[in-house]
mmCIF file of C-alpha atoms in Angstrom:
data_model
loop_
_atom_site.group_PDB
_atom_site.id
_atom_site.type_symbol
_atom_site.label_atom_id
_atom_site.label_comp_id
_atom_site.label_asym_id
_atom_site.label_seq_id
_atom_site.Cartn_x
_atom_site.Cartn_y
_atom_site.Cartn_z
ATOM 1 C CA MET A 299 5.295 -0.695 -11.078
ATOM 2 C CA THR A 300 6.388 -3.975 -9.549
ATOM 3 C CA ILE A 301 9.959 -4.991 -8.795
ATOM 4 C CA GLN A 302 10.976 -8.639 -8.930
ATOM 5 C CA LEU A 303 13.200 -9.249 -5.919
ATOM 6 C CA TYR A 304 13.648 -12.977 -6.541
ATOM 7 C CA ALA A 305 12.479 -15.627 -9.019
ATOM 8 C CA LYS A 306 13.771 -19.184 -9.265
ATOM 9 C CA ASP A 307 12.307 -22.691 -9.450
ATOM 10 C CA GLY A 308 8.697 -21.648 -8.913
ATOM 11 C CA HIS A 309 9.453 -19.304 -6.021
ATOM 12 C CA GLU A 310 8.982 -15.579 -6.555
ATOM 13 C CA CYS A 311 9.055 -12.406 -4.449
ATOM 14 C CA ILE A 312 7.784 -9.115 -5.830
ATOM 15 C CA MET A 313 7.574 -5.612 -4.387
ATOM 16 C CA PHE A 314 5.237 -2.674 -4.978
ATOM 17 C CA HIS A 315 6.746 0.726 -4.154
ATOM 18 C CA ASP A 316 4.715 3.425 -5.905
ATOM 19 C CA LEU A 317 1.049 2.667 -5.201
ATOM 20 C CA VAL A 318 0.710 5.579 -2.786
ATOM 21 C CA GLN A 319 1.021 8.722 -4.896
ATOM 22 C CA ALA A 320 3.937 10.970 -4.023
ATOM 23 C CA ASP A 321 1.703 14.052 -3.783
ATOM 24 C CA ALA A 322 -0.797 12.384 -1.458
ATOM 25 C CA ASP A 323 -1.005 13.214 2.230
ATOM 26 C CA ALA A 324 0.216 9.731 3.118
ATOM 27 C CA VAL A 325 3.509 8.061 3.837
ATOM 28 C CA GLN A 326 5.178 6.132 1.006
ATOM 29 C CA SER A 327 4.902 2.407 1.634
ATOM 30 C CA ASN A 328 6.032 -0.879 0.109
ATOM 31 C CA GLN A 329 3.948 -4.026 -0.259
ATOM 32 C CA PHE A 330 5.098 -7.562 -1.050
ATOM 33 C CA ILE A 331 3.977 -10.862 -2.500
ATOM 34 C CA VAL A 332 5.786 -14.149 -1.860
ATOM 35 C CA CYS A 333 4.565 -16.949 -4.117
ATOM 36 C CA HIS A 334 5.644 -20.596 -4.034
ATOM 37 C CA GLY A 335 3.954 -22.720 -6.660
ATOM 38 C CA ASP A 336 0.228 -22.305 -6.156
ATOM 39 C CA HIS A 337 0.556 -20.761 -2.700
ATOM 40 C CA MET A 338 0.849 -17.067 -1.928
ATOM 41 C CA ALA A 339 1.412 -14.714 0.982
ATOM 42 C CA VAL A 340 0.812 -10.966 0.750
ATOM 43 C CA ILE A 341 2.982 -9.095 3.258
ATOM 44 C CA ASP A 342 1.850 -5.764 4.745
ATOM 45 C CA PRO A 343 -0.670 -5.128 1.935
ATOM 46 C CA GLY A 344 -1.572 -1.590 2.995
ATOM 47 C CA GLY A 345 -4.890 0.219 2.757
ATOM 48 C CA MET A 346 -7.477 1.175 0.203
ATOM 49 C CA MET A 347 -4.966 3.118 -1.923
ATOM 50 C CA THR A 348 -3.050 -0.086 -2.640
ATOM 51 C CA TYR A 349 -5.633 -2.877 -2.692
ATOM 52 C CA ASN A 350 -6.890 -2.726 -6.294
ATOM 53 C CA ALA A 351 -3.440 -2.591 -7.863
ATOM 54 C CA ILE A 352 -2.081 -5.451 -5.768
ATOM 55 C CA PHE A 353 -5.144 -7.609 -6.329
ATOM 56 C CA LEU A 354 -5.071 -7.094 -10.107
ATOM 57 C CA ARG A 355 -1.317 -7.647 -10.336
ATOM 58 C CA ARG A 356 -1.663 -10.809 -8.318
ATOM 59 C CA MET A 357 -4.248 -12.072 -10.833
ATOM 60 C CA GLN A 358 -1.964 -11.198 -13.761
ATOM 61 C CA CYS A 359 1.247 -12.667 -12.345
ATOM 62 C CA PHE A 360 -0.112 -15.635 -10.401
ATOM 63 C CA PRO A 361 -3.535 -16.521 -11.870
ATOM 64 C CA LYS A 362 -3.494 -20.077 -10.494
ATOM 65 C CA SER A 363 -2.190 -19.241 -7.049
ATOM 66 C CA GLN A 364 -4.330 -19.082 -3.943
ATOM 67 C CA VAL A 365 -3.835 -16.305 -1.402
ATOM 68 C CA ASP A 366 -3.079 -18.399 1.669
ATOM 69 C CA TYR A 367 -2.117 -15.534 3.965
ATOM 70 C CA ILE A 368 -2.266 -11.837 4.530
ATOM 71 C CA MET A 369 0.733 -11.256 6.801
ATOM 72 C CA ALA A 370 0.747 -8.155 8.997
ATOM 73 C CA SER A 371 3.894 -7.140 10.838
ATOM 74 C CA HIS A 372 1.663 -5.085 13.157
ATOM 75 C CA ALA A 373 -1.765 -3.431 13.032
ATOM 76 C CA ASP A 374 -1.120 0.053 11.629
ATOM 77 C CA PRO A 375 -3.498 1.172 8.830
ATOM 78 C CA ASP A 376 -0.688 1.475 6.268
ATOM 79 C CA VAL A 377 -0.018 -2.210 6.964
ATOM 80 C CA VAL A 378 -3.435 -3.811 6.944
ATOM 81 C CA ALA A 379 -6.327 -1.354 6.458
ATOM 82 C CA SER A 380 -7.401 -3.221 3.285
ATOM 83 C CA LEU A 381 -7.878 -6.443 5.268
ATOM 84 C CA ASN A 382 -11.656 -6.632 4.913
ATOM 85 C CA ARG A 383 -11.484 -6.694 1.114
ATOM 86 C CA TRP A 384 -8.875 -9.472 1.143
ATOM 87 C CA LEU A 385 -11.033 -11.525 3.509
ATOM 88 C CA VAL A 386 -14.091 -11.058 1.293
ATOM 89 C CA GLN A 387 -12.378 -11.635 -2.053
ATOM 90 C CA THR A 388 -10.026 -14.514 -1.143
ATOM 91 C CA PRO A 389 -9.918 -17.508 1.234
ATOM 92 C CA CYS A 390 -6.868 -16.053 3.005
ATOM 93 C CA LYS A 391 -6.062 -16.200 6.691
ATOM 94 C CA LEU A 392 -4.618 -13.236 8.542
ATOM 95 C CA VAL A 393 -1.260 -13.736 10.249
ATOM 96 C CA ILE A 394 -0.899 -11.028 12.890
ATOM 97 C CA PRO A 395 0.721 -10.590 16.328
ATOM 98 C CA ALA A 396 -1.484 -12.193 18.956
ATOM 99 C CA VAL A 397 -1.531 -8.984 21.010
ATOM 100 C CA TRP A 398 -3.302 -7.264 18.091
ATOM 101 C CA SER A 399 -5.684 -10.082 17.164
ATOM 102 C CA ARG A 400 -8.625 -8.739 19.204
ATOM 103 C CA PHE A 401 -8.353 -5.405 17.397
ATOM 104 C CA VAL A 402 -8.790 -7.016 13.973
ATOM 105 C CA PRO A 403 -12.639 -7.091 14.010
ATOM 106 C CA HIS A 404 -12.583 -3.282 13.890
ATOM 107 C CA PHE A 405 -11.298 -3.586 10.301
ATOM 108 C CA CYS A 406 -13.954 -6.101 9.255
ATOM 109 C CA THR A 407 -17.601 -6.224 8.248
ATOM 110 C CA HIS A 408 -17.952 -10.022 8.570
ATOM 111 C CA SER A 409 -16.990 -12.659 11.080
ATOM 112 C CA ILE A 410 -13.307 -13.601 11.069
ATOM 113 C CA GLU A 411 -13.808 -16.844 12.960
ATOM 114 C CA ASN A 412 -11.277 -19.481 11.834
ATOM 115 C CA ARG A 413 -9.430 -16.935 9.679
ATOM 116 C CA LEU A 414 -6.933 -15.626 12.207
ATOM 117 C CA VAL A 415 -3.443 -16.943 12.849
ATOM 118 C CA PRO A 416 -2.432 -15.080 16.034
ATOM 119 C CA VAL A 417 1.350 -15.215 16.381
ATOM 120 C CA PRO A 418 2.689 -15.666 19.932
ATOM 121 C CA ASP A 419 5.521 -13.456 21.148
ATOM 122 C CA ALA A 420 8.111 -16.113 20.290
ATOM 123 C CA GLY A 421 7.148 -16.130 16.595
ATOM 124 C CA GLY A 422 7.077 -19.354 14.598
ATOM 125 C CA ILE A 423 7.420 -21.104 11.256
ATOM 126 C CA LEU A 424 4.580 -20.853 8.753
ATOM 127 C CA PRO A 425 4.119 -23.315 5.852
ATOM 128 C CA LEU A 426 3.624 -21.865 2.371
ATOM 129 C CA GLY A 427 2.965 -24.922 0.254
ATOM 130 C CA GLU A 428 6.239 -26.850 0.370
ATOM 131 C CA ALA A 429 8.114 -23.692 1.401
ATOM 132 C CA ARG A 430 8.023 -21.867 4.729
ATOM 133 C CA ILE A 431 8.219 -18.365 6.109
ATOM 134 C CA ILE A 432 9.866 -17.676 9.450
ATOM 135 C CA VAL A 433 7.967 -15.185 11.606
ATOM 136 C CA LEU A 434 10.590 -13.353 13.688
ATOM 137 C CA PRO A 435 10.053 -11.369 16.910
ATOM 138 C CA ALA A 436 10.699 -7.660 16.438
ATOM 139 C CA HIS A 437 8.850 -6.317 19.448
ATOM 140 C CA PHE A 438 8.910 -2.540 20.018
ATOM 141 C CA LEU A 439 10.468 -2.006 16.565
ATOM 142 C CA HIS A 440 8.235 -0.098 16.448
ATOM 143 C CA SER A 441 4.981 -1.670 17.644
ATOM 144 C CA GLU A 442 4.545 -3.335 21.051
ATOM 145 C CA GLY A 443 3.648 -6.522 19.215
ATOM 146 C CA ASN A 444 5.711 -6.575 16.025
ATOM 147 C CA PHE A 445 7.075 -9.270 13.722
ATOM 148 C CA GLN A 446 9.243 -9.546 10.647
ATOM 149 C CA PHE A 447 9.138 -12.198 7.945
ATOM 150 C CA TYR A 448 12.146 -14.141 6.643
ATOM 151 C CA ASP A 449 11.981 -16.188 3.459
ATOM 152 C CA PRO A 450 14.680 -18.915 3.636
ATOM 153 C CA ILE A 451 14.557 -19.588 -0.114
ATOM 154 C CA SER A 452 15.189 -16.044 -1.355
ATOM 155 C CA LYS A 453 17.010 -15.155 1.900
ATOM 156 C CA ILE A 454 15.019 -11.919 2.064
ATOM 157 C CA LEU A 455 14.151 -10.379 5.410
ATOM 158 C CA PHE A 456 10.963 -8.317 5.177
ATOM 159 C CA SER A 457 11.776 -5.983 8.048
ATOM 160 C CA GLY A 458 8.626 -3.882 8.436
ATOM 161 C CA ASP A 459 9.332 -0.389 9.769
ATOM 162 C CA LEU A 460 12.884 -1.238 10.761
ATOM 163 C CA GLY A 461 15.122 0.113 8.017
ATOM 164 C CA ALA A 462 12.473 2.530 6.804
ATOM 165 C CA SER A 463 13.612 5.672 5.001
ATOM 166 C CA LEU A 464 11.680 8.779 4.052
ATOM 167 C CA VAL A 465 12.306 9.026 0.324
ATOM 168 C CA SER A 466 10.320 9.546 -2.866
ATOM 169 C CA ASN A 467 8.499 6.765 -4.690
ATOM 170 C CA GLU A 468 11.230 6.827 -7.308
ATOM 171 C CA GLN A 469 14.005 6.400 -4.740
ATOM 172 C CA ALA A 470 12.060 3.645 -2.998
ATOM 173 C CA GLY A 471 12.244 1.676 -6.236
ATOM 174 C CA ARG A 472 16.040 1.477 -6.016
ATOM 175 C CA PRO A 473 18.313 -0.381 -3.593
ATOM 176 C CA VAL A 474 20.719 1.546 -1.382
ATOM 177 C CA THR A 475 24.134 1.897 -3.047
ATOM 178 C CA ASP A 476 25.815 4.383 -0.682
ATOM 179 C CA PHE A 477 25.003 3.470 2.907
ATOM 180 C CA ASP A 478 26.567 6.544 4.509
ATOM 181 C CA ALA A 479 24.676 8.880 2.182
ATOM 182 C CA HIS A 480 21.454 7.013 2.978
ATOM 183 C CA ILE A 481 21.723 7.399 6.768
ATOM 184 C CA PRO A 482 20.047 10.859 6.880
ATOM 185 C CA ASN A 483 16.997 9.341 5.158
ATOM 186 C CA MET A 484 16.635 6.819 8.016
ATOM 187 C CA LEU A 485 17.858 8.647 11.084
ATOM 188 C CA GLY A 486 14.875 10.799 12.023
ATOM 189 C CA PHE A 487 12.416 7.966 11.469
ATOM 190 C CA HIS A 488 14.359 5.524 13.619
ATOM 191 C CA ARG A 489 14.941 7.996 16.422
ATOM 192 C CA ARG A 490 11.212 8.706 16.596
ATOM 193 C CA TYR A 491 9.594 5.347 15.838
ATOM 194 C CA MET A 492 11.946 2.748 17.316
ATOM 195 C CA SER A 493 11.562 2.277 21.057
ATOM 196 C CA SER A 494 15.121 1.970 22.379
ATOM 197 C CA ARG A 495 18.675 0.926 21.666
ATOM 198 C CA LYS A 496 18.090 -2.129 23.843
ATOM 199 C CA ALA A 497 15.444 -3.463 21.449
ATOM 200 C CA CYS A 498 17.716 -2.697 18.470
ATOM 201 C CA GLN A 499 20.606 -4.608 20.045
ATOM 202 C CA TYR A 500 18.528 -7.692 20.813
ATOM 203 C CA TRP A 501 17.208 -7.676 17.251
ATOM 204 C CA ALA A 502 20.700 -7.359 15.754
ATOM 205 C CA GLN A 503 21.989 -10.278 17.792
ATOM 206 C CA MET A 504 19.044 -12.422 16.652
ATOM 207 C CA VAL A 505 19.196 -11.748 12.909
ATOM 208 C CA ARG A 506 22.937 -12.330 12.693
ATOM 209 C CA GLY A 507 21.971 -15.976 12.973
ATOM 210 C CA LEU A 508 20.255 -15.801 9.576
ATOM 211 C CA ASP A 509 21.733 -15.962 6.082
ATOM 212 C CA ILE A 510 20.395 -12.655 4.752
ATOM 213 C CA LYS A 511 20.915 -11.539 1.161
ATOM 214 C CA MET A 512 18.425 -8.683 1.266
ATOM 215 C CA ILE A 513 16.641 -6.562 3.870
ATOM 216 C CA VAL A 514 13.493 -4.951 2.517
ATOM 217 C CA PRO A 515 11.604 -2.501 4.772
ATOM 218 C CA GLN A 516 7.997 -1.362 4.478
ATOM 219 C CA HIS A 517 9.037 2.206 3.633
ATOM 220 C CA GLY A 518 11.750 3.458 1.320
ATOM 221 C CA SER A 519 14.792 1.847 -0.295
ATOM 222 C CA TRP A 520 16.076 -1.637 0.451
ATOM 223 C CA PHE A 521 19.445 -3.193 1.237
ATOM 224 C CA ARG A 522 20.715 -5.653 -1.361
ATOM 225 C CA GLY A 523 23.558 -8.075 -0.738
ATOM 226 C CA ARG A 524 25.096 -9.541 2.396
ATOM 227 C CA THR A 525 27.567 -6.685 2.857
ATOM 228 C CA MET A 526 24.939 -3.938 2.709
ATOM 229 C CA SER A 527 22.612 -5.970 4.935
ATOM 230 C CA ARG A 528 25.363 -6.377 7.539
ATOM 231 C CA ARG A 529 26.075 -2.646 7.432
ATOM 232 C CA PHE A 530 22.454 -1.922 8.228
ATOM 233 C CA ILE A 531 22.382 -4.427 11.103
ATOM 234 C CA ASP A 532 25.555 -2.907 12.573
ATOM 235 C CA TRP A 533 24.133 0.607 12.221
ATOM 236 C CA VAL A 534 20.825 -0.250 13.895
ATOM 237 C CA GLU A 535 22.615 -1.915 16.783
ATOM 238 C CA GLN A 536 24.308 1.368 17.712
ATOM 239 C CA GLN A 537 21.295 3.674 17.464
ATOM 240 C CA GLU A 538 19.906 5.630 20.368
ATOM 241 C CA CYS A 539 16.208 6.112 19.770
ATOM 242 C CA GLY A 540 12.813 6.428 21.388
ATOM 243 C CA LEU A 541 13.080 6.171 25.169
ATOM 244 C CA ASP A 542 16.841 6.775 25.032
ATOM 245 C CA LEU A 543 16.223 10.327 23.840
ATOM 246 C CA LEU A 544 13.364 11.369 26.116
ATOM 247 C CA THR A 545 13.830 14.066 28.765
ATOM 248 C CA GLN A 546 11.506 16.062 30.996
ATOM 249 C CA GLU A 547 11.221 18.578 28.135
ATOM 250 C CA ASN A 548 9.029 16.042 26.333
ATOM 251 C CA TYR A 549 6.577 16.018 29.241
ATOM 252 C CA ARG A 550 5.413 19.549 29.899
ATOM 253 C CA LEU A 551 1.927 20.985 30.123
ATOM 254 C CA PRO A 552 0.993 22.491 26.713
ATOM 255 C CA ALA A 553 0.689 26.252 26.322
ATOM 256 C CA LYS A 554 -0.123 26.716 22.612
ATOM 257 C CA LYS A 555 -3.555 26.559 20.986
ATOM 258 C CA LEU A 556 -4.012 23.973 18.247
ATOM 259 C CA LEU A 557 -6.700 25.892 16.348
#
């Protein structure tokens, strides 16, 4: 099932939330298409479990549109393991953090010469036909080289793993309506996968400069409306996570057998 996040004047954003089966041994993940006229970007398209459905839906919804970009917030397999098929089946270029660009050939069976857009640490602005997508630094949230994608037309921030929640496919198809009740779904993930409160604070200060109507993470439910988006930004800014929580107890010689 696809969810239409935005559609107006030839600009459309859609979300896939249930392509990874709930009973599979894999994390639930969301995938996104941003289409402006005849130009398209697929954001964090996922792996082999998601490729066929996204590709077919893209043909149904946007038969005349060209896939300009596959956009990867970082290089995890749930983000971009299907890359080789996109490169073979479409003329797309891969937009990926520069620090991960030399790892990309490990996903591919053919040369990727002239098909990479390595994003420098400062990010940048990417044309999508007559529209644009802003590539925002989100380093160490959670990957060492990590970016988020902001669409100025829809005012949607595609936030990658930041904002992720561990919920069912069904819940992932609905926006958050009770922020306080939703916190337990996010807390463990953020404490484990985000690097530090320092990184969270720098991110919060940066994105407050954007007009955000929606924050949509790669896992779980999304935050709709300026008020809910601000609540999430304020919450993230205060979180202790990652390095903040480490002690010597996390670094002890193991004593238990694995098998």
